[in-house]
Coordinates of C-alpha atoms in Angstrom, one line a residue:
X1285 CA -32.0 33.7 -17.6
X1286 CA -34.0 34.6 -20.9
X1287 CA -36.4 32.1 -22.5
X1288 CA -33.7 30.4 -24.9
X1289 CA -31.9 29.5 -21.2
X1290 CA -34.4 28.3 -19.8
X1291 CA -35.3 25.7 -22.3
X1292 CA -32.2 24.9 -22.6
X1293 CA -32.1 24.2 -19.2
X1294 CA -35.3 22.4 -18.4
X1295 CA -34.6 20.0 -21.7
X1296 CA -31.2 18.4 -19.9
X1297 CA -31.3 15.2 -18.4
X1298 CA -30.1 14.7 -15.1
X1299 CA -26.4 14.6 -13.2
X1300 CA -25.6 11.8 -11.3
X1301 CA -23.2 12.1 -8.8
X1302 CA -22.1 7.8 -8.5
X1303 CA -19.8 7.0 -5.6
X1304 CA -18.2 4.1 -6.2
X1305 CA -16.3 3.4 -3.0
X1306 CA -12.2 3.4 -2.6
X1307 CA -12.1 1.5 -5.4
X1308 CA -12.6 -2.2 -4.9
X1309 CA -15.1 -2.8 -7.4
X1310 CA -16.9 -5.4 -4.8
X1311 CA -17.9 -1.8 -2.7
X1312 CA -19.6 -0.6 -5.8
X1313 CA -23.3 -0.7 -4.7
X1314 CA -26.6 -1.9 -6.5
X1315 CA -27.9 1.5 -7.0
X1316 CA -24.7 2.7 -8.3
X1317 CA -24.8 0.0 -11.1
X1318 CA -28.7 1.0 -11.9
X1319 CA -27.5 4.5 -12.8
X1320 CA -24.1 3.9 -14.8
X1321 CA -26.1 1.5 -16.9
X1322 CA -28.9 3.2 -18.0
X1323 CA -27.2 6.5 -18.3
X1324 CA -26.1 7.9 -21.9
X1325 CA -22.9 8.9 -20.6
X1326 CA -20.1 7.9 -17.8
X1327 CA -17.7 11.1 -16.8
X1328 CA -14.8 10.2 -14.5
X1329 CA -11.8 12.7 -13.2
X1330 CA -8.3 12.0 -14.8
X1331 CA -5.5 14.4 -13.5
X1332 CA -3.9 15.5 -17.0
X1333 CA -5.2 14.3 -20.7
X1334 CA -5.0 10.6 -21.3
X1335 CA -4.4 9.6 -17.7
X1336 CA -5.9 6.5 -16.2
X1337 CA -9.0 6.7 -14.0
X1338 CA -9.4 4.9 -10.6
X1339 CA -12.7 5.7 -10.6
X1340 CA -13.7 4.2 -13.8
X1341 CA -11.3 1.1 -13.8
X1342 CA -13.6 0.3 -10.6
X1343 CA -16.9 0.5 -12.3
X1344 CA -15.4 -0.9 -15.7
X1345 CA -17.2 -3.8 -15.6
X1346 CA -20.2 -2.7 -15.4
X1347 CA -20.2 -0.3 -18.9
X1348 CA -22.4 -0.9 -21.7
X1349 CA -21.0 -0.9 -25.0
X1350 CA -22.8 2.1 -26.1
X1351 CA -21.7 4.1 -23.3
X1352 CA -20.1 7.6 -23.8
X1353 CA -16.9 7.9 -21.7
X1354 CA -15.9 11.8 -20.8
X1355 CA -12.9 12.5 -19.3
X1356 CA -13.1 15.5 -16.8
X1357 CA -9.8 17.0 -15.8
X1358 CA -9.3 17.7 -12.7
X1359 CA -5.9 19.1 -12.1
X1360 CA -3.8 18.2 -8.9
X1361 CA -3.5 21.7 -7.4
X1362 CA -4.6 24.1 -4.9
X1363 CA -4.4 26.8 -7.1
X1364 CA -7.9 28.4 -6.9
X1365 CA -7.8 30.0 -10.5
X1366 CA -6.8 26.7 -12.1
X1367 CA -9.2 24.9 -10.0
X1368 CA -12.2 27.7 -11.2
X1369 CA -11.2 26.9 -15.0
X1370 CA -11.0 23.2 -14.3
X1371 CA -14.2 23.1 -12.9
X1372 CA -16.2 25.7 -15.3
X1373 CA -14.4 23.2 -18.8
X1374 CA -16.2 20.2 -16.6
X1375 CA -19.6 21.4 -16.2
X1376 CA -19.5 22.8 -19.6
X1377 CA -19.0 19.5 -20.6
X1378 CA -22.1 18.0 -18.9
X1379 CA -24.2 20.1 -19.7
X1380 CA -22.9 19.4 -23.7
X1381 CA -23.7 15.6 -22.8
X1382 CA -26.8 16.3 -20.7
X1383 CA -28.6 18.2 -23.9
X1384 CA -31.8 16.5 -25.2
X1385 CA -32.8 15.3 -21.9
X1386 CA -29.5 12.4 -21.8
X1387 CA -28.3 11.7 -18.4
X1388 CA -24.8 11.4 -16.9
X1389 CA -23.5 9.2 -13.9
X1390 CA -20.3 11.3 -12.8
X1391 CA -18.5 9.2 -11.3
X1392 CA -16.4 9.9 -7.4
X1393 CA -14.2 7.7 -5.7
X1394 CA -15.7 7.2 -1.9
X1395 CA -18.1 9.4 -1.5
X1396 CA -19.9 12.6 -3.9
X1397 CA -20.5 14.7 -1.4
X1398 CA -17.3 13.6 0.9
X1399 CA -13.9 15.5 -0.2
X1400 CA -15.1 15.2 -3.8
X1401 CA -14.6 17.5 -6.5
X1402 CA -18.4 16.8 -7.2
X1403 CA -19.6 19.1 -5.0
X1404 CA -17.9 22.1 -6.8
X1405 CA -19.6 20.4 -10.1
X1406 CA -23.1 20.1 -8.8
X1407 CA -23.5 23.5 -7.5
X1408 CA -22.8 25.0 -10.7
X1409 CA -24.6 22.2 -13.1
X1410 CA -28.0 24.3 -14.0
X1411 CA -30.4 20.9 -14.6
X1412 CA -31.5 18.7 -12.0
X1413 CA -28.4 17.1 -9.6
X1414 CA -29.1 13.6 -7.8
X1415 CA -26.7 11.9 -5.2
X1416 CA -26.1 8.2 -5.2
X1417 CA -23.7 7.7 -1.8
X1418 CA -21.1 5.3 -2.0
X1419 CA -18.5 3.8 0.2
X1420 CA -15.9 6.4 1.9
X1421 CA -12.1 6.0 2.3
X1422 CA -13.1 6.5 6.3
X1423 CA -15.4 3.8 6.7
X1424 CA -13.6 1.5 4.3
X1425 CA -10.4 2.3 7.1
X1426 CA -12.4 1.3 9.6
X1427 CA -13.4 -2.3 8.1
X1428 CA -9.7 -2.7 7.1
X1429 CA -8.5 -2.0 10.7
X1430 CA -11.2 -3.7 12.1
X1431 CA -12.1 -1.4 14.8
X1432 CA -15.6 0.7 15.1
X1433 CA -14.1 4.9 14.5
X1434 CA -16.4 5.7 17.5
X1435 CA -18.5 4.6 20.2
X1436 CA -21.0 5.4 22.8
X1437 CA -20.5 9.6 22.9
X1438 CA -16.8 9.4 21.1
X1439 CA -16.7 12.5 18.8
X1440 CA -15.3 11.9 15.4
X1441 CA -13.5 14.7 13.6
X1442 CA -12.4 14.4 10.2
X1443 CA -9.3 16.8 9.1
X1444 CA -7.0 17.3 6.1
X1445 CA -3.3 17.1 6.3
X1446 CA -3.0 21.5 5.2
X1447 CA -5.4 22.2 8.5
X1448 CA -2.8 22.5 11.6
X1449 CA -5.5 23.8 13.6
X1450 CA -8.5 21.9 12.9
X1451 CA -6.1 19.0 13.9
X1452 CA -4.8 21.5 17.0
X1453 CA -8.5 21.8 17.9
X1454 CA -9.1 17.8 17.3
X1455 CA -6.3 16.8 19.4
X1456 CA -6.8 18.8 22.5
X1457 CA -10.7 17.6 22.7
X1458 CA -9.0 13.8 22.6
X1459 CA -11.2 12.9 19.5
X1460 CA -11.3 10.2 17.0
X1461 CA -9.8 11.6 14.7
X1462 CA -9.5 11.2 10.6
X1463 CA -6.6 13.0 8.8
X1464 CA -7.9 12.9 4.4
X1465 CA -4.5 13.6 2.9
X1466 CA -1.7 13.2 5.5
X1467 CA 1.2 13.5 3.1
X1468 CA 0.4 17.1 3.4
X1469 CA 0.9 17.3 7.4
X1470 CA 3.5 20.1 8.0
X1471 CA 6.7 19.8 9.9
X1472 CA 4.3 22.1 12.2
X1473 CA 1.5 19.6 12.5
X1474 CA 4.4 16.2 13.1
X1475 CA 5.7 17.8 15.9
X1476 CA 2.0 18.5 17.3
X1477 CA 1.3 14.9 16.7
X1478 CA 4.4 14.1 19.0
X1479 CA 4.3 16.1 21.6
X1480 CA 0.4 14.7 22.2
X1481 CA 1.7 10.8 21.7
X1482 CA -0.1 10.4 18.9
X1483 CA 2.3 8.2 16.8
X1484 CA 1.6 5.0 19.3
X1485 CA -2.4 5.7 18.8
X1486 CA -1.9 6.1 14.8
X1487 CA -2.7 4.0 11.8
X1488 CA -2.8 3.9 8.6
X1489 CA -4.5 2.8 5.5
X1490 CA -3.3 2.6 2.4
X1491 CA -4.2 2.2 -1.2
X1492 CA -7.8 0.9 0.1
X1493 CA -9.6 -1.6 -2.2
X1494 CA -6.9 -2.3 -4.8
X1495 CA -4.7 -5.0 -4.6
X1496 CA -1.9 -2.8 -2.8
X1497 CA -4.1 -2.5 0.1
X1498 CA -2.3 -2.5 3.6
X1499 CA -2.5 -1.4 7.3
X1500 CA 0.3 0.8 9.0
X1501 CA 0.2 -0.3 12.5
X1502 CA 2.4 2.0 13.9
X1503 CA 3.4 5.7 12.6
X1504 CA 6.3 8.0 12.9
X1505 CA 7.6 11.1 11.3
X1506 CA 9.7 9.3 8.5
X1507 CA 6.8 6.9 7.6
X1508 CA 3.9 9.4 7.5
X1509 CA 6.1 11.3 5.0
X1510 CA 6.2 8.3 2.5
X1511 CA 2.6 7.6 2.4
X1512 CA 1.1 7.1 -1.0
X1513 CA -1.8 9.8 -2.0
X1514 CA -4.6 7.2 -1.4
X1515 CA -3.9 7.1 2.2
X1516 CA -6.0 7.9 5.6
X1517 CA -4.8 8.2 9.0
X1518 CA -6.8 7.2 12.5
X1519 CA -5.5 8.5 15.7
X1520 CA -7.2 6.8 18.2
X1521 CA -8.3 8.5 21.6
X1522 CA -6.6 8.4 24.7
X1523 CA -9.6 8.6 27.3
X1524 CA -10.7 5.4 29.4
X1525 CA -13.3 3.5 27.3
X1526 CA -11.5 4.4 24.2
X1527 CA -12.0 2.2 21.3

């Protein structure tokens, strides 16, 4: 990095990475309102240009009139070129809106650092990165069910619907488990789910903190398949004392 760089660099304000929950704007914390409103500008994903933001429509009452609004878009794929692009356009364009020392609250539904595309963002932002936690999908489940995840020595394991062997793994150590993304469970993974009789032990949420918001008591193969993206799925343990 030459001198020009580094100037550059050192004159940028500072990244926020704002959770604001699952996106009931009552989950939105204190500290999360302290930084949208005294920051210069608000960035929020959007999956395509001029698509609606969950993430923002949660904090929207809290904006300032003079705040800046940057759209970062973050495609829905798992295409890792795509992705690389996605997220090289983003930082570009907070390091733009960080110049002469202005800083940005970038806004993540749940959690930054929890399945967030903030992560990818903050390791390559080159000024100063702080974290303001917010509310995950997980423990928002958990309130909506209105069961604790775990208790006493209970392992948790949290899993996505692609990994069949993370939830292999999860399964045969009779965890708590959290599946982030079921709709993505493969054939593969349903029948694993059935042969442990896991659909009696299942729930589901759905659409947490908006005004669709439901529990699934029971699963099965044909209504795992027609959950909405916004969804998480708790398989409870089987063990005595489970919870």
């Amino acid at each position: 990095m030459n001198g020009e760089q580094m100037a550059a660099t050192e004159n940028l304000g500072v990244l926020y990475g704002v959770g604001v929950g699952p996106g009931d704007p009552g989950l939105v914390t204190l500290r999360a309102v302290d930084v949208i409103r005294r920051s210069t500008t608000v960035a929020y994903p959007v999956q395509r240009e001029g698509a609606a933001s969950r993430a923002l429509e949660t904090v929207r009452q809290h904006l300032d009139a003079s705040s800046r609004l940057l759209p970062l878009v973050m495609p829905m794929t798992r295409d890792k070129e795509r992705l690389g692009a996605a997220h090289a356009a983003a930082v570009q364009a907070l390091v733009e809106a960080a110049s002469d020392g202005n800083d940005v609250a970038c806004l993540a539904l749940g959690d930054p650092l929890f399945y967030s595309t903030f992560g990818y963002l903050a390791e390559r932002f080159p000024g100063r990165v702080e974290v303001v936690s917010g509310v995950s999908a997980m423990s928002a489940m958990a309130a909506a069910v209105g069961r604790p995840l775990a208790a006493g020595d209970m392992p948790t394991v949290v899993v996505t619907g692609f990994d069949h062997e993370a939830l292999e793994a999860a399964l045969g150590m009779n965890a708590s488990i959290v599946i982030i993304k079921p709709r993505s469970l493969s054939a593969q993974s349903l029948d694993l789910m059935e042969k442990a009789g896991a659909w009696d032990r299942s729930r589901a949420a759905l659409e947490l903190g908006s005004p669709e918001e439901r529990i699934i008591q029971r699963l099965d193969r044909r209504s795992i398949g027609d959950l909405p993206y916004f969804s998480v799925v708790w398989i409870n343990p089987t063990r005595t004392g489970d919870i």
